[in-house]
């Protein structure tokens, strides 16, 4: 009798344990983990000793930004109609993101050139006329061999890089560029939906003055790999996403720490990066909750990379 009771007790306990630990079909998926930290063979991270001021950017000569928005695949609506060749071609009414960056420059004391012509990025010497280069929702293989070489040499000379939104969907098969993004790449995203951004670090030029949390709408990129050895500046609170974080290719999200903006030194240069900026309203005067904080965040990041404010604090 005692042995039968013992067997029954053990069996019952095992069933309770299985019930308690087995995930239900309605349970949230485990966040993505162990996404890798490749060695890109460069000095990278938050240590300023990874930076080279070989470009000798002189503040007395002013500050200048080059915006590159060429797409070799899907094109975001905020980019509008593809631009013509050359530097600073005519803009259309729907080129709202480029227009917004031009306005930021006009209002904040830095010059802005823009292009979708890859030949404008063909030499490091040409790029060194700019304190920073912004990849604004570029897509897929948007650089040729000459431009890849020029970008690498420019960054190694102390040039600045700003990656915005689909800059993470660019040059997938170029490991050095993945490292420039902070050891991160776009994998998938869920619905474009409202959520809450959490300002993680409020000492940086891009986060000073931002509220601790702020509402915003975006696609909330899921990343593989996910950034490492960077200074995370902002995250999205996945629990605030009404349609969930699971991406269209099945990525389960990043759990408690889902980065949306970060900064780093990389291979001699500086890089400030954000996955935010999908919605057209974020780039226009049309009202959208939180858009003023997005613009403030972006502007601070741009100014820090240009050298107008302290970088990556």
C-alpha positions as semicolon CSV with decimal commas, in nm:
position;residue;x (nm);y (nm);z (nm)
1;X;0,000;0,000;0,000
2;X;0,279;0,242;0,092
3;X;0,459;0,175;-0,236
4;X;0,141;0,239;-0,435
5;X;0,085;0,568;-0,250
6;X;0,444;0,669;-0,317
7;X;0,408;0,595;-0,687
8;X;0,083;0,789;-0,700
9;X;0,236;1,082;-0,515
10;X;0,539;1,093;-0,743
11;X;0,319;1,066;-1,052
12;X;0,095;1,345;-0,931
13;X;0,390;1,569;-0,850
14;X;0,537;1,506;-1,193
15;X;0,210;1,599;-1,359
16;X;0,190;1,919;-1,156
17;X;0,547;2,004;-1,254
18;X;0,479;1,946;-1,621
19;X;0,164;2,158;-1,601
20;X;0,354;2,439;-1,434
21;X;0,650;2,439;-1,671
22;X;0,512;2,343;-2,011
23;X;0,434;2,647;-2,223
24;X;0,074;2,688;-2,327
25;X;-0,019;2,765;-2,684
26;X;-0,122;3,116;-2,574
27;X;0,203;3,193;-2,391
28;X;0,435;3,463;-2,520
29;X;0,731;3,324;-2,714
30;X;1,074;3,328;-2,557
31;X;1,275;3,634;-2,664
32;X;1,550;3,586;-2,918
33;X;1,879;3,500;-2,748
34;X;2,233;3,397;-2,843
35;X;2,222;3,602;-3,160
36;X;2,599;3,618;-3,197
37;X;2,879;3,866;-3,145
38;X;3,106;3,829;-3,449
39;X;3,461;3,958;-3,449
40;X;3,473;4,217;-3,726
41;X;3,848;4,258;-3,685
42;X;3,824;4,625;-3,584
43;X;3,832;4,834;-3,268
44;X;3,469;4,894;-3,174
45;X;3,260;4,984;-2,873
46;X;3,224;5,279;-2,638
47;X;3,595;5,343;-2,578
48;X;3,704;5,672;-2,746
49;X;4,044;5,516;-2,808
50;X;3,879;5,342;-3,106
51;X;3,846;5,684;-3,271
52;X;4,096;5,839;-3,516
53;X;4,083;6,211;-3,584
54;X;4,281;6,170;-3,901
55;X;4,023;6,357;-4,106
56;X;4,116;6,676;-3,916
57;X;3,762;6,813;-3,923
58;X;3,797;7,182;-3,841
59;X;3,494;7,340;-3,667
60;X;3,598;7,673;-3,812
61;X;3,504;7,537;-4,154
62;X;3,152;7,457;-4,038
63;X;2,968;7,127;-4,027
64;X;2,846;6,934;-4,328
65;X;2,628;6,623;-4,366
66;X;2,581;6,402;-4,672
67;X;2,246;6,219;-4,690
68;X;2,242;5,902;-4,901
69;X;1,904;5,741;-4,971
70;X;1,955;5,511;-5,270
71;X;1,736;5,200;-5,273
72;X;1,809;4,875;-5,457
73;X;1,499;4,700;-5,330
74;X;1,175;4,800;-5,153
75;X;1,145;5,174;-5,100
76;X;0,992;5,336;-4,795
77;X;0,714;5,587;-4,854
78;X;0,896;5,857;-4,658
79;X;1,165;5,859;-4,929
80;X;0,914;5,935;-5,203
81;X;1,002;5,930;-5,572
82;X;1,357;5,813;-5,657
83;X;1,591;6,107;-5,703
84;X;1,776;6,197;-6,020
85;X;2,151;6,162;-6,066
86;X;2,415;6,387;-5,920
87;X;2,436;6,586;-5,601
88;X;2,131;6,777;-5,473
89;X;1,891;6,696;-5,761
90;X;1,542;6,854;-5,761
91;X;1,315;6,726;-5,485
92;X;0,952;6,627;-5,519
93;X;0,679;6,697;-5,267
94;X;0,687;6,335;-5,151
95;X;1,062;6,329;-5,070
96;X;0,962;6,416;-4,715
97;X;1,244;6,252;-4,518
98;X;1,521;6,423;-4,715
99;X;1,333;6,752;-4,689
100;X;1,305;6,708;-4,313
101;X;1,681;6,658;-4,275
102;X;1,745;6,962;-4,493
103;X;1,520;7,164;-4,263
104;X;1,704;7,040;-3,955
105;X;2,029;7,158;-4,107
106;X;1,891;7,500;-4,198
107;X;1,753;7,550;-3,848
108;X;2,052;7,416;-3,657
109;X;2,361;7,544;-3,830
110;X;2,487;7,259;-4,045
111;X;2,493;7,220;-4,423
112;X;2,324;6,925;-4,591
113;X;2,389;6,771;-4,932
114;X;2,189;6,474;-5,053
115;X;2,214;6,213;-5,326
116;X;2,102;5,873;-5,451
117;X;2,388;5,859;-5,701
118;X;2,641;5,598;-5,590
119;X;2,919;5,770;-5,787
120;X;2,901;6,055;-5,537
121;X;3,041;5,810;-5,280
122;X;3,320;5,681;-5,502
123;X;3,618;5,826;-5,316
124;X;3,714;5,871;-4,954
125;X;3,860;6,209;-5,040
126;X;3,519;6,330;-5,154
127;X;3,351;6,190;-4,844
128;X;3,604;6,364;-4,620
129;X;3,442;6,693;-4,722
130;X;3,164;6,587;-4,484
131;X;3,170;6,549;-4,107
132;X;2,916;6,269;-4,135
133;X;2,733;6,052;-4,386
134;X;2,372;5,950;-4,321
135;X;2,224;5,636;-4,473
136;X;1,854;5,721;-4,476
137;X;1,640;5,409;-4,538
138;X;1,877;5,276;-4,800
139;X;1,791;4,926;-4,918
140;X;1,984;4,610;-5,010
141;X;2,306;4,635;-5,216
142;X;2,310;5,010;-5,253
143;X;2,689;5,047;-5,285
144;X;2,928;4,932;-5,555
145;X;3,287;4,826;-5,488
146;X;3,429;5,178;-5,515
147;X;3,173;5,318;-5,273
148;X;3,230;5,033;-5,025
149;X;3,602;5,101;-5,025
150;X;3,550;5,477;-4,993
151;X;3,308;5,441;-4,701
152;X;3,547;5,213;-4,515
153;X;3,845;5,446;-4,567
154;X;3,634;5,748;-4,471
155;X;3,525;5,589;-4,142
156;X;3,882;5,480;-4,070
157;X;3,991;5,842;-4,106
158;X;3,749;5,945;-3,831
159;X;3,440;6,003;-4,042
160;X;3,094;5,985;-3,891
161;X;2,809;5,754;-3,986
162;X;2,438;5,788;-3,909
163;X;2,212;5,493;-3,989
164;X;1,838;5,561;-3,994
165;X;1,559;5,300;-4,020
166;X;1,622;5,079;-4,323
167;X;1,994;5,145;-4,317
168;X;1,958;4,815;-4,128
169;X;1,818;4,648;-4,440
170;X;2,125;4,739;-4,643
171;X;2,444;4,557;-4,753
172;X;2,340;4,234;-4,580
173;X;2,638;4,037;-4,705
174;X;2,910;4,283;-4,607
175;X;3,033;4,198;-4,256
176;X;3,221;4,528;-4,205
177;X;2,897;4,721;-4,261
178;X;2,708;4,496;-4,018
179;X;2,972;4,587;-3,760
180;X;2,929;4,955;-3,842
181;X;2,563;4,913;-3,749
182;X;2,673;4,789;-3,408
183;X;2,668;4,416;-3,483
184;X;2,307;4,438;-3,595
185;X;2,092;4,366;-3,899
186;X;1,722;4,388;-3,976
187;X;1,552;4,049;-3,968
188;X;1,178;4,121;-3,966
189;X;0,910;4,336;-3,806
190;X;0,553;4,310;-3,694
191;X;0,272;4,551;-3,770
192;X;0,332;4,924;-3,784
193;X;0,176;5,011;-3,449
194;X;0,195;5,242;-3,148
195;X;0,427;5,160;-2,862
196;X;0,623;5,317;-2,581
197;X;0,986;5,417;-2,625
198;X;1,196;5,402;-2,309
199;X;1,483;5,651;-2,292
200;X;1,761;5,435;-2,147
201;X;2,045;5,685;-2,129
202;X;1,962;6,053;-2,077
203;X;2,321;6,184;-2,078
204;X;2,375;6,157;-2,453
205;X;2,318;6,455;-2,682
206;X;2,042;6,257;-2,854
207;X;1,853;6,183;-2,532
208;X;1,901;6,494;-2,320
209;X;1,564;6,653;-2,255
210;X;1,364;6,350;-2,369
211;X;1,105;6,213;-2,128
212;X;1,174;5,881;-1,959
213;X;0,905;5,723;-2,179
214;X;0,729;5,853;-2,487
215;X;0,467;5,724;-2,727
216;X;0,558;5,661;-3,090
217;X;0,448;5,444;-3,382
218;X;0,685;5,234;-3,587
219;X;0,754;4,890;-3,733
220;X;0,976;4,800;-3,433
221;X;1,251;4,615;-3,611
222;X;1,362;4,274;-3,483
223;X;1,733;4,223;-3,530
224;X;1,974;3,938;-3,606
225;X;2,237;3,982;-3,481
226;X;2,138;4,227;-3,206
227;X;2,373;4,509;-3,106
228;X;2,663;4,435;-2,873
229;X;2,938;4,648;-2,719
230;X;2,738;4,964;-2,793
231;X;2,577;5,230;-2,573
232;X;2,204;5,168;-2,594
233;X;2,014;5,496;-2,590
234;X;1,651;5,392;-2,630
235;X;1,440;5,075;-2,629
236;X;1,080;4,986;-2,705
237;X;0,870;4,836;-2,427
238;X;0,738;4,526;-2,602
239;X;0,451;4,494;-2,352
240;X;0,299;4,815;-2,490
241;X;0,263;4,687;-2,848
242;X;-0,107;4,607;-2,898
243;X;-0,041;4,365;-3,186
244;X;0,266;4,210;-3,031
245;X;0,628;4,209;-3,134
246;X;0,644;3,883;-3,333
247;X;0,774;3,958;-3,682
248;X;0,639;3,849;-4,016
249;X;0,919;3,588;-4,042
250;X;0,860;3,457;-3,690
251;X;1,116;3,650;-3,484
252;X;0,984;3,651;-3,124
253;X;1,126;3,990;-3,025
254;X;1,400;4,077;-2,779
255;X;1,219;4,062;-2,447
256;X;1,288;4,315;-2,172
257;X;1,558;4,496;-2,369
258;X;1,460;4,567;-2,728
259;X;1,698;4,839;-2,855
260;X;1,587;5,101;-3,105
261;X;1,879;5,347;-3,085
262;X;2,246;5,319;-2,989
263;X;2,592;5,462;-3,058
264;X;2,950;5,337;-3,081
265;X;3,301;5,404;-3,201
266;X;3,392;5,179;-3,490
267;X;3,716;5,121;-3,684
268;X;3,834;5,477;-3,626
269;X;3,500;5,649;-3,681
270;X;3,176;5,729;-3,500
271;X;2,833;5,578;-3,559
272;X;2,490;5,676;-3,425
273;X;2,208;5,441;-3,518
274;X;1,830;5,419;-3,493
275;X;1,575;5,175;-3,630
276;X;1,301;5,438;-3,587
277;X;1,151;5,654;-3,861
278;X;0,913;5,437;-4,064
279;X;0,598;5,648;-4,066
280;X;0,570;5,931;-4,318
281;X;0,413;6,147;-4,045
282;X;0,736;6,128;-3,845
283;X;0,900;6,339;-4,118
284;X;0,624;6,593;-4,183
285;X;0,419;6,854;-3,999
286;X;0,121;6,620;-3,994
287;X;0,050;6,542;-3,627
288;X;0,171;6,211;-3,489
289;X;0,213;6,127;-3,123
290;X;0,576;6,147;-3,019
291;X;0,709;6,280;-3,347
292;X;0,863;6,583;-3,176
293;X;1,068;6,351;-2,957
294;X;1,180;6,146;-3,256
295;X;1,300;6,462;-3,433
296;X;1,474;6,583;-3,116
297;X;1,639;6,243;-3,076
298;X;1,756;6,232;-3,437
299;X;1,884;6,589;-3,431
300;X;2,089;6,525;-3,119
301;X;2,239;6,215;-3,275
302;X;2,329;6,401;-3,593
303;X;2,488;6,688;-3,403
304;X;2,693;6,447;-3,191
305;X;2,833;6,266;-3,495
306;X;2,901;6,593;-3,676
307;X;3,107;6,712;-3,379
308;X;2,866;6,987;-3,270
309;X;2,795;6,808;-2,939
310;X;2,967;6,542;-2,726
311;X;2,945;6,196;-2,879
312;X;2,805;5,876;-2,728
313;X;2,793;5,971;-2,360
